[in-house]
């Protein structure tokens, strides 16, 4: 062979080798990141099983538009309506102004975002019926919109929504500088993943008054100068929070924030007052705002309608309200204060950082993420603070009135709170009368109050009956801290019901039932359990949290009810007595225990809190906490803190297990050794202590001659190793209604392998993995609350829903169940078997970055609305993961943020949403378009949060003791979307703490092997098995438990890629063989020719 030939063959071998290497890398990458690719490419199609209903895309979109429109029309809240400025006559001529009228915010961004598509309405299209894109969209004309003004507005904002530039049209920044807006400044299409900051929600976009003055001739038209509609929009985003220091003066409490009207917006109101007879303002924000200006005469606002984030079709519902086709019936689920700095949570909310964490050896470069929040306000959040402060006379005290607030000096509730929680106007009026009550307050008993609602106005409408409890405070000195008592809010929402449509002069009677056990407070510092304190109780039927609609129902409790073994036992809804489980978190960093706001001294407590400033960079983490966080490897560390027991201060020391990278999981005294435990008790099934764990077995269900599963006299199914017609796998029909403790689950799990169990725990990112041994196929799970598929084009066209705040403001669980059904139908159409939705966190302040995807400042209404939506989703065939449990109430520095909070506040407010979703189902009464909540297992999937509870990333007290032990949760708990990155969490620590599954961007099997404990000890393997059980239990109880995936797009890519690589390799090899042969023949012929010459 010549040197050239040798060189060619050598090159061919090298090329072949490289192609093989690239193919292997290609396959490895696709296999490794398959779960991530599902999020962007889809997983194929779902064949529905169980009760799942499959609809066409056109059917799901029509259903989605109808639900979206109805949610908005019942959720929008009429805040102001002077001289009956609304409703307008249908067909009225109106002018629309304001940059955010054109670029209105459909919804927030991030994992709860959506997609602007051909079915999304502009404001003009929704109001005048001019929409032409999108099959089946509304073309009904509600208003006659000034075309000249709309065309000018379109040109002014750059020719389209989110245009690159607005050219000559300018506005002002928070510091007063003149600026030209660009598309990226608007709140609609942020580059969510561009730089990881998502910090663009720092500017209010409105043109200066000079723009309107200079262009009046371009938009004012004859006949359209009576009514003007303007929109003030605010967005929200995952990963960042609204700016508290908007004017850049370094102080949030004295300057302006993103959530108050800008100077340009106020100037626009003045312009409208000068040039139009009637000004209607739309508040396009899911976060509460400071709106004092709309009441001031100089701004001339006649009517104000809060519309939140309306989604893609919600503006049609707004048009229906504006023209009176729908009577507004929404009520606020947040308190609107004239000045947000009057609330205690304002002062510990933003970019707080400890000064001494750089020295901590954490094994990663994210030490800057040791931000922190201190929930110093305790239980006094939202209306709980404002109503209690008013009851204690704080707003009339010198301590309060001596302060200079943003709106000047203030005195009394009415000068502090603009719109109370539960507030909402109607085009009609109602009276409410208690017609019957049975409130005995017997332990484990049920109470009821019946209310007759009469429409005393001229138009049909709906009313919300709101029930608030006023409980006695400091009547039992054995409760709480000695001398200050067990903390109580002056008002707590305990029940509600929305009426049907009541005609003028007609009445409807509603009955609200409530369990005595649910009235109890958690006594962290006294008895350490739930108690119902003796004393006088009042139950208020309220127009809102502040104003009563009728006289309260009063009753007394002679003796305190204690929910423990020595008292009346556990609450009926709990599996075991609830005891203090978060004491180390409650204690704070050595400065919180006696620092929580206390009803016995509101003035002094507020003075202390108000010395703080959000974005605090001056406090140091205690040596105790630093030492615990600095432990460099696996093991345990002592953690000492102070707390109260029986009202007296004590010191306690607990062990914390370190799962690598300083991410600790709280341990109790029994299993402080973490995953290193090797006790033989972990060789047996978790629910059947006599059933020894096995791997790789094969089992069948005993059947009769007709193929039906056989049950013994006790109703138990029989399992055998002998082959029958019913294999015990995920498709076995007996699993759908099988109790969690049934031993059949143990036999099902015995068929799986340890490798499969590791793959499950490590592969729960945007999917539930395949488990071949039990015929469980891979299924896709995707975000989020905003839209099925999260606006990803891979999932076709779907409905961008109105925000969670709008939905909650309907106070209508029936509509929430319908939302769940409609969401599920679109998910099934998309080939999605699960959804990371709804989001259940609480509005601790209006400055939560993701408030748009959370329901309310109140955990009770949030839980009820969420439970109804979950019921609709799961009953229609989609598995649900409510998120982010817990305390993910602010997104600044969220990764690993140290969060200190009182256990009482957690249980009564921040965990209440999740508790209700776990324990209650919503049963629909279709005939009357209503329903009832009943006790029963509901949600079967939960996503954890990225913040720490105290210094623990995965607190056993939260996820194991409260969630599983007390509430009886049997489903699956996964991390937030963090990948297998050690700086966020370690799989072992998650398993141990109770956040068992990794929502990561790649396979994490190797991380279990690296930690060793998770696969080498009895306890680690026991927890891995339980994780698999939780996933299979969730899957089997879904209506799509028989779902199958025809194909995964990434697998198609892999097959196609392998074929392409194979063809290329064959081509190279063939070339390497063929070319030398051809050349040899050519050379031979040439030599012959030469010889012939």
Short mmCIF file of C-alpha atoms in Angstrom, two decimals, residues 174-587:
data_model
loop_
_atom_site.label_atom_id
_atom_site.label_comp_id
_atom_site.label_asym_id
_atom_site.label_seq_id
_atom_site.Cartn_x
_atom_site.Cartn_y
_atom_site.Cartn_z
CA UNK A 174 -37.93 56.68 38.95
CA UNK A 175 -35.15 59.21 39.47
CA UNK A 176 -36.86 61.68 37.15
CA UNK A 177 -34.61 61.21 34.13
CA UNK A 178 -36.23 61.42 30.71
CA UNK A 179 -36.06 58.11 28.84
CA UNK A 180 -37.09 56.50 25.57
CA UNK A 181 -38.80 53.19 26.17
CA UNK A 182 -37.88 50.00 24.38
CA UNK A 183 -39.71 46.73 24.10
CA UNK A 184 -37.54 45.18 26.79
CA UNK A 185 -38.76 47.83 29.23
CA UNK A 186 -42.33 46.61 28.99
CA UNK A 187 -43.55 43.87 31.24
CA UNK A 188 -44.70 41.43 28.60
CA UNK A 189 -41.82 39.55 27.00
CA UNK A 190 -38.81 39.69 29.25
CA UNK A 191 -35.79 37.55 28.42
CA UNK A 192 -36.58 35.29 31.32
CA UNK A 193 -33.47 33.16 31.10
CA UNK A 194 -31.14 35.71 29.53
CA UNK A 195 -28.99 36.62 32.48
CA UNK A 196 -30.73 34.96 35.38
CA UNK A 197 -31.63 38.36 36.84
CA UNK A 198 -35.13 38.99 35.51
CA UNK A 199 -34.63 42.37 37.08
CA UNK A 200 -36.41 44.39 34.41
CA UNK A 201 -39.43 44.96 36.63
CA UNK A 202 -37.91 48.11 37.96
CA UNK A 203 -39.52 50.76 35.81
CA UNK A 204 -43.02 52.09 35.33
CA UNK A 205 -43.75 52.62 31.65
CA UNK A 206 -45.84 55.65 30.85
CA UNK A 207 -45.34 58.64 28.56
CA UNK A 208 -44.78 62.10 29.94
CA UNK A 209 -47.62 64.58 29.97
CA UNK A 210 -45.84 66.59 27.28
CA UNK A 211 -46.24 63.68 24.86
CA UNK A 212 -50.01 63.77 25.32
CA UNK A 213 -50.14 67.56 25.19
CA UNK A 214 -48.04 67.76 22.03
CA UNK A 215 -50.03 65.07 20.21
CA UNK A 216 -53.60 65.92 21.17
CA UNK A 217 -54.51 66.51 17.55
CA UNK A 218 -53.29 63.01 16.72
CA UNK A 219 -55.70 61.20 19.01
CA UNK A 220 -58.58 63.47 20.07
CA UNK A 221 -61.65 63.01 17.89
CA UNK A 222 -65.15 64.48 17.83
CA UNK A 223 -67.63 62.39 19.77
CA UNK A 224 -64.97 60.57 21.77
CA UNK A 225 -64.15 63.19 24.38
CA UNK A 226 -66.62 62.11 27.02
CA UNK A 227 -65.09 58.92 28.46
CA UNK A 228 -61.42 57.97 28.61
CA UNK A 229 -60.05 54.65 29.84
CA UNK A 230 -56.46 54.48 31.11
CA UNK A 231 -54.50 51.49 32.40
CA UNK A 232 -51.76 51.34 35.01
CA UNK A 233 -49.85 48.08 34.72
CA UNK A 234 -47.39 46.30 36.99
CA UNK A 235 -45.82 42.93 36.34
CA UNK A 236 -44.14 40.24 38.39
CA UNK A 237 -41.44 37.70 37.78
CA UNK A 238 -39.81 34.60 39.10
CA UNK A 239 -36.34 35.26 40.47
CA UNK A 240 -36.70 38.92 41.43
CA UNK A 241 -39.05 41.22 43.26
CA UNK A 242 -40.67 44.61 42.59
CA UNK A 243 -38.35 47.48 43.38
CA UNK A 244 -38.84 48.98 46.81
CA UNK A 245 -36.42 51.86 46.22
CA UNK A 246 -37.81 53.13 42.93
CA UNK A 247 -36.42 56.64 43.20
CA UNK A 248 -32.97 55.43 44.20
CA UNK A 249 -32.74 57.42 47.41
CA UNK A 250 -31.49 54.37 49.30
CA UNK A 251 -34.57 54.12 51.51
CA UNK A 252 -37.72 52.22 50.68
CA UNK A 253 -39.76 53.57 53.58
CA UNK A 254 -39.44 57.26 52.70
CA UNK A 255 -39.15 57.21 48.92
CA UNK A 256 -41.23 55.77 46.10
CA UNK A 257 -41.67 52.14 45.13
CA UNK A 258 -42.65 50.28 41.98
CA UNK A 259 -46.11 49.74 43.45
CA UNK A 260 -47.27 53.36 43.59
CA UNK A 261 -48.27 55.69 40.79
CA UNK A 262 -45.39 57.33 38.98
CA UNK A 263 -45.29 61.04 38.23
CA UNK A 264 -46.04 60.32 34.57
CA UNK A 265 -49.10 58.26 35.54
CA UNK A 266 -50.38 61.00 37.81
CA UNK A 267 -49.80 63.55 35.07
CA UNK A 268 -51.79 61.36 32.67
CA UNK A 269 -54.71 61.45 35.12
CA UNK A 270 -54.50 65.23 35.27
CA UNK A 271 -54.45 65.40 31.47
CA UNK A 272 -57.53 63.20 31.28
CA UNK A 273 -59.35 65.28 33.90
CA UNK A 274 -58.63 68.40 31.87
CA UNK A 275 -59.73 66.97 28.52
CA UNK A 276 -62.45 64.36 29.19
CA UNK A 277 -65.70 64.33 31.16
CA UNK A 278 -65.21 60.90 32.72
CA UNK A 279 -62.02 59.00 33.60
CA UNK A 280 -62.07 55.25 34.17
CA UNK A 281 -58.90 53.64 35.52
CA UNK A 282 -58.00 49.97 35.10
CA UNK A 283 -55.47 48.63 37.62
CA UNK A 284 -53.55 45.96 35.72
CA UNK A 285 -51.53 44.58 38.64
CA UNK A 286 -51.70 41.37 40.63
CA UNK A 287 -49.79 43.01 43.46
CA UNK A 288 -51.57 45.41 45.79
CA UNK A 289 -50.70 49.04 45.05
CA UNK A 290 -50.83 52.40 46.77
CA UNK A 291 -53.74 54.13 45.04
CA UNK A 292 -54.57 57.15 47.17
CA UNK A 293 -54.49 59.45 44.14
CA UNK A 294 -57.60 57.93 42.60
CA UNK A 295 -59.61 59.44 45.48
CA UNK A 296 -58.12 62.91 45.18
CA UNK A 297 -60.13 65.52 43.32
CA UNK A 298 -57.22 66.92 41.31
CA UNK A 299 -56.88 63.61 39.45
CA UNK A 300 -60.54 63.37 38.50
CA UNK A 301 -60.96 59.58 38.64
CA UNK A 302 -64.64 58.67 38.37
CA UNK A 303 -64.35 54.89 38.44
CA UNK A 304 -61.58 52.42 39.13
CA UNK A 305 -61.71 48.72 38.29
CA UNK A 306 -58.96 46.39 39.48
CA UNK A 307 -58.46 43.80 36.73
CA UNK A 308 -55.26 42.12 37.94
CA UNK A 309 -53.57 40.13 35.17
CA UNK A 310 -56.43 39.02 32.92
CA UNK A 311 -54.70 36.37 30.83
CA UNK A 312 -55.38 36.16 27.12
CA UNK A 313 -59.17 36.50 27.00
CA UNK A 314 -59.98 38.13 30.33
CA UNK A 315 -60.40 41.59 28.84
CA UNK A 316 -63.64 40.40 27.29
CA UNK A 317 -64.85 39.90 30.87
CA UNK A 318 -63.66 43.43 31.68
CA UNK A 319 -65.70 44.77 28.75
CA UNK A 320 -68.73 42.92 30.08
CA UNK A 321 -68.31 44.64 33.45
CA UNK A 322 -67.74 48.10 31.96
CA UNK A 323 -71.00 47.87 30.02
CA UNK A 324 -73.07 46.21 32.73
CA UNK A 325 -73.55 42.88 30.97
CA UNK A 326 -71.92 41.44 34.10
CA UNK A 327 -72.36 43.01 37.52
CA UNK A 328 -68.95 43.04 39.28
CA UNK A 329 -68.83 40.58 42.18
CA UNK A 330 -65.10 40.27 42.84
CA UNK A 331 -63.71 41.04 46.30
CA UNK A 332 -60.10 41.79 47.21
CA UNK A 333 -57.92 39.04 48.64
CA UNK A 334 -55.26 41.51 49.79
CA UNK A 335 -55.36 44.65 51.91
CA UNK A 336 -54.71 47.93 50.08
CA UNK A 337 -53.03 50.47 52.37
CA UNK A 338 -52.50 54.11 51.52
CA UNK A 339 -48.88 53.63 52.59
CA UNK A 340 -47.39 50.14 52.57
CA UNK A 341 -44.71 51.15 55.06
CA UNK A 342 -47.43 51.05 57.73
CA UNK A 343 -47.28 47.22 57.61
CA UNK A 344 -44.58 45.52 59.71
CA UNK A 345 -43.53 43.04 57.02
CA UNK A 346 -42.45 45.98 54.85
CA UNK A 347 -39.30 46.38 56.92
CA UNK A 348 -37.83 42.92 56.50
CA UNK A 349 -38.59 41.91 53.00
CA UNK A 350 -36.02 42.72 50.35
CA UNK A 351 -32.30 42.24 49.72
CA UNK A 352 -31.09 41.37 53.22
CA UNK A 353 -27.59 39.87 53.47
CA UNK A 354 -25.55 38.71 56.44
CA UNK A 355 -22.17 40.38 56.78
CA UNK A 356 -20.11 37.40 57.89
CA UNK A 357 -21.01 34.52 55.61
CA UNK A 358 -18.09 34.85 53.22
CA UNK A 359 -15.95 32.96 55.72
CA UNK A 360 -18.20 29.91 55.61
CA UNK A 361 -16.59 27.01 53.77
CA UNK A 362 -19.52 25.69 51.84
CA UNK A 363 -17.93 23.85 48.96
CA UNK A 364 -19.46 26.18 46.41
CA UNK A 365 -19.14 29.74 45.21
CA UNK A 366 -22.64 30.84 46.13
CA UNK A 367 -21.95 32.19 49.60
CA UNK A 368 -23.47 35.45 48.44
CA UNK A 369 -26.80 33.63 48.49
CA UNK A 370 -26.92 33.68 52.28
CA UNK A 371 -29.65 36.26 52.22
CA UNK A 372 -32.22 36.16 54.96
CA UNK A 373 -35.73 37.15 55.97
CA UNK A 374 -37.03 37.55 59.50
CA UNK A 375 -40.81 37.31 59.77
CA UNK A 376 -40.76 39.63 62.77
CA UNK A 377 -44.44 40.40 62.41
CA UNK A 378 -45.37 36.86 63.51
CA UNK A 379 -49.03 36.20 62.77
CA UNK A 380 -49.78 39.87 62.06
CA UNK A 381 -49.74 39.75 58.27
CA UNK A 382 -52.08 41.60 55.91
CA UNK A 383 -55.54 42.18 57.36
CA UNK A 384 -54.52 40.34 60.52
CA UNK A 385 -52.18 43.23 61.28
CA UNK A 386 -54.48 46.08 60.25
CA UNK A 387 -57.57 44.74 62.01
CA UNK A 388 -55.66 43.90 65.21
CA UNK A 389 -53.77 47.18 65.26
CA UNK A 390 -57.08 48.99 64.95
CA UNK A 391 -58.63 46.90 67.72
CA UNK A 392 -55.68 47.75 69.99
CA UNK A 393 -55.92 51.49 69.19
CA UNK A 394 -52.48 51.59 67.59
CA UNK A 395 -53.54 53.79 64.67
CA UNK A 396 -54.79 56.43 67.13
CA UNK A 397 -51.74 56.24 69.39
CA UNK A 398 -49.04 58.87 69.52
CA UNK A 399 -46.53 56.24 68.49
CA UNK A 400 -48.33 56.00 65.14
CA UNK A 401 -49.67 59.50 64.56
CA UNK A 402 -46.31 61.11 65.32
CA UNK A 403 -44.81 59.51 62.21
CA UNK A 404 -44.76 61.33 58.91
CA UNK A 405 -46.16 58.84 56.41
CA UNK A 406 -46.14 59.13 52.64
CA UNK A 407 -49.63 60.61 52.60
CA UNK A 408 -48.79 62.92 55.48
CA UNK A 409 -49.86 62.31 59.02
CA UNK A 410 -52.48 59.64 59.49
CA UNK A 411 -54.81 58.84 62.33
CA UNK A 412 -57.33 56.06 62.56
CA UNK A 413 -58.02 53.02 60.42
CA UNK A 414 -59.76 54.91 57.61
CA UNK A 415 -56.67 57.02 56.97
CA UNK A 416 -54.43 53.95 56.94
CA UNK A 417 -56.37 51.36 54.97
CA UNK A 418 -57.83 52.38 51.64
CA UNK A 419 -59.49 49.08 50.72
CA UNK A 420 -59.82 46.33 53.35
CA UNK A 421 -59.38 42.65 52.63
CA UNK A 422 -62.66 41.36 51.18
CA UNK A 423 -63.68 44.76 49.77
CA UNK A 424 -65.60 45.04 46.50
CA UNK A 425 -68.36 47.23 45.07
CA UNK A 426 -71.35 46.19 42.99
CA UNK A 427 -73.81 47.92 40.68
CA UNK A 428 -76.51 46.90 43.13
CA UNK A 429 -76.89 46.74 46.91
CA UNK A 430 -77.44 43.82 49.27
CA UNK A 431 -78.63 43.25 52.80
CA UNK A 432 -77.54 40.28 54.89
CA UNK A 433 -79.42 38.76 57.82
CA UNK A 434 -78.49 35.84 60.07
CA UNK A 435 -81.51 33.56 60.02
CA UNK A 436 -80.14 30.62 61.97
CA UNK A 437 -77.01 29.66 63.88
CA UNK A 438 -75.70 26.63 65.71
CA UNK A 439 -72.36 27.53 67.26
CA UNK A 440 -71.66 25.29 70.24
CA UNK A 441 -67.86 25.10 69.88
CA UNK A 442 -67.77 21.46 70.93
CA UNK A 443 -64.43 19.74 70.31
CA UNK A 444 -64.53 17.77 67.03
CA UNK A 445 -67.98 19.24 66.36
CA UNK A 446 -69.40 21.20 63.44
CA UNK A 447 -70.94 24.68 63.70
CA UNK A 448 -73.11 26.54 61.22
CA UNK A 449 -74.47 29.99 60.48
CA UNK A 450 -77.19 30.65 57.88
CA UNK A 451 -77.40 34.05 56.19
CA UNK A 452 -80.22 35.42 54.05
CA UNK A 453 -78.90 37.68 51.28
CA UNK A 454 -81.38 40.06 49.65
CA UNK A 455 -80.78 42.15 46.55
CA UNK A 456 -82.03 45.60 47.59
CA UNK A 457 -80.94 47.32 44.39
CA UNK A 458 -82.09 47.58 40.79
CA UNK A 459 -79.94 45.05 38.90
CA UNK A 460 -79.18 41.37 39.35
CA UNK A 461 -75.93 40.53 41.08
CA UNK A 462 -73.89 38.11 43.19
CA UNK A 463 -72.73 38.65 46.75
CA UNK A 464 -69.98 37.03 48.82
CA UNK A 465 -70.93 36.08 52.38
CA UNK A 466 -67.76 36.39 54.49
CA UNK A 467 -67.44 34.87 57.98
CA UNK A 468 -64.77 36.17 60.36
CA UNK A 469 -63.94 34.92 63.85
CA UNK A 470 -63.04 37.27 66.68
CA UNK A 471 -61.42 35.07 69.32
CA UNK A 472 -60.62 35.98 72.95
CA UNK A 473 -57.08 37.12 73.70
CA UNK A 474 -55.06 36.43 76.87
CA UNK A 475 -57.84 34.77 78.86
CA UNK A 476 -55.85 31.67 79.87
CA UNK A 477 -52.49 32.35 81.51
CA UNK A 478 -51.32 28.78 80.84
CA UNK A 479 -51.11 29.59 77.13
CA UNK A 480 -48.36 31.40 75.27
CA UNK A 481 -45.55 33.32 76.95
CA UNK A 482 -46.17 34.27 80.55
CA UNK A 483 -47.41 37.85 80.67
CA UNK A 484 -48.21 38.26 77.00
CA UNK A 485 -50.48 35.32 76.20
CA UNK A 486 -51.15 33.36 73.06
CA UNK A 487 -51.18 35.69 70.06
CA UNK A 488 -54.53 36.21 68.31
CA UNK A 489 -55.61 38.29 65.37
CA UNK A 490 -58.68 40.45 65.99
CA UNK A 491 -60.29 38.96 62.87
CA UNK A 492 -59.63 35.69 61.03
CA UNK A 493 -61.49 34.52 57.92
CA UNK A 494 -63.15 31.20 58.78
CA UNK A 495 -65.63 30.67 55.96
CA UNK A 496 -67.23 32.18 52.86
CA UNK A 497 -69.76 31.41 50.19
CA UNK A 498 -70.72 33.17 47.00
CA UNK A 499 -74.35 33.38 46.09
CA UNK A 500 -75.83 32.70 42.72
CA UNK A 501 -77.24 35.52 40.61
CA UNK A 502 -79.92 37.22 42.73
CA UNK A 503 -82.55 39.27 40.95
CA UNK A 504 -83.67 42.64 42.40
CA UNK A 505 -85.95 42.09 45.37
CA UNK A 506 -85.11 38.40 45.55
CA UNK A 507 -83.18 36.55 48.29
CA UNK A 508 -80.93 33.54 48.70
CA UNK A 509 -79.99 31.83 51.95
CA UNK A 510 -76.53 30.33 52.30
CA UNK A 511 -75.22 28.24 55.17
CA UNK A 512 -71.58 28.29 56.19
CA UNK A 513 -70.37 25.31 58.18
CA UNK A 514 -67.09 25.26 60.10
CA UNK A 515 -65.43 22.73 62.38
CA UNK A 516 -64.53 23.70 65.93
CA UNK A 517 -61.11 22.07 65.50
CA UNK A 518 -60.30 24.46 62.66
CA UNK A 519 -60.74 27.47 64.96
CA UNK A 520 -57.82 26.41 67.18
CA UNK A 521 -54.59 28.39 67.48
CA UNK A 522 -51.17 26.78 67.67
CA UNK A 523 -49.65 27.42 71.08
CA UNK A 524 -45.93 27.09 70.34
CA UNK A 525 -44.70 28.63 73.59
CA UNK A 526 -47.22 27.27 76.07
CA UNK A 527 -48.64 23.80 75.61
CA UNK A 528 -46.85 23.15 72.31
CA UNK A 529 -50.08 21.95 70.67
CA UNK A 530 -53.29 23.32 69.17
CA UNK A 531 -55.69 24.93 71.64
CA UNK A 532 -59.02 26.73 71.57
CA UNK A 533 -58.80 29.31 74.33
CA UNK A 534 -61.64 29.84 76.77
CA UNK A 535 -63.55 33.11 76.62
CA UNK A 536 -66.04 35.03 74.48
CA UNK A 537 -66.20 34.46 70.73
CA UNK A 538 -67.83 36.60 68.07
CA UNK A 539 -68.53 35.45 64.54
CA UNK A 540 -68.90 38.38 62.16
CA UNK A 541 -70.71 38.32 58.82
CA UNK A 542 -68.67 40.96 57.07
CA UNK A 543 -68.94 43.15 54.03
CA UNK A 544 -65.18 42.82 54.28
CA UNK A 545 -62.64 42.17 57.04
CA UNK A 546 -63.38 45.53 58.66
CA UNK A 547 -67.09 46.24 58.19
CA UNK A 548 -69.89 44.03 59.48
CA UNK A 549 -72.97 43.36 57.39
CA UNK A 550 -75.07 42.42 60.41
CA UNK A 551 -74.76 41.87 64.15
CA UNK A 552 -72.26 39.14 65.09
CA UNK A 553 -73.16 35.72 66.44
CA UNK A 554 -71.77 35.48 69.99
CA UNK A 555 -70.95 32.50 72.15
CA UNK A 556 -68.64 31.58 75.03
CA UNK A 557 -66.28 28.72 75.81
CA UNK A 558 -66.00 27.92 79.50
CA UNK A 559 -62.79 25.89 79.37
CA UNK A 560 -59.83 25.84 77.02
CA UNK A 561 -59.82 22.89 74.62
CA UNK A 562 -56.37 21.30 74.39
CA UNK A 563 -55.69 19.03 71.43
CA UNK A 564 -53.38 16.43 72.93
CA UNK A 565 -53.56 13.04 74.64
CA UNK A 566 -54.42 14.60 77.99
CA UNK A 567 -57.08 16.77 76.42
CA UNK A 568 -59.43 15.88 73.57
CA UNK A 569 -56.85 14.18 71.36
CA UNK A 570 -55.69 15.29 67.94
CA UNK A 571 -57.83 17.48 65.73
CA UNK A 572 -60.15 15.30 63.67
CA UNK A 573 -58.33 16.20 60.47
CA UNK A 574 -54.90 15.21 61.84
CA UNK A 575 -53.43 11.71 61.91
CA UNK A 576 -51.56 12.43 65.15
CA UNK A 577 -51.30 15.15 67.77
CA UNK A 578 -49.65 18.20 66.27
CA UNK A 579 -46.68 19.29 68.37
CA UNK A 580 -44.03 21.96 68.10
CA UNK A 581 -41.80 20.80 65.23
CA UNK A 582 -40.05 23.97 64.03
CA UNK A 583 -38.66 25.27 67.31
CA UNK A 584 -35.17 25.92 65.96
CA UNK A 585 -36.64 28.02 63.14
CA UNK A 586 -39.04 29.83 65.44
CA UNK A 587 -36.11 30.81 67.67
#
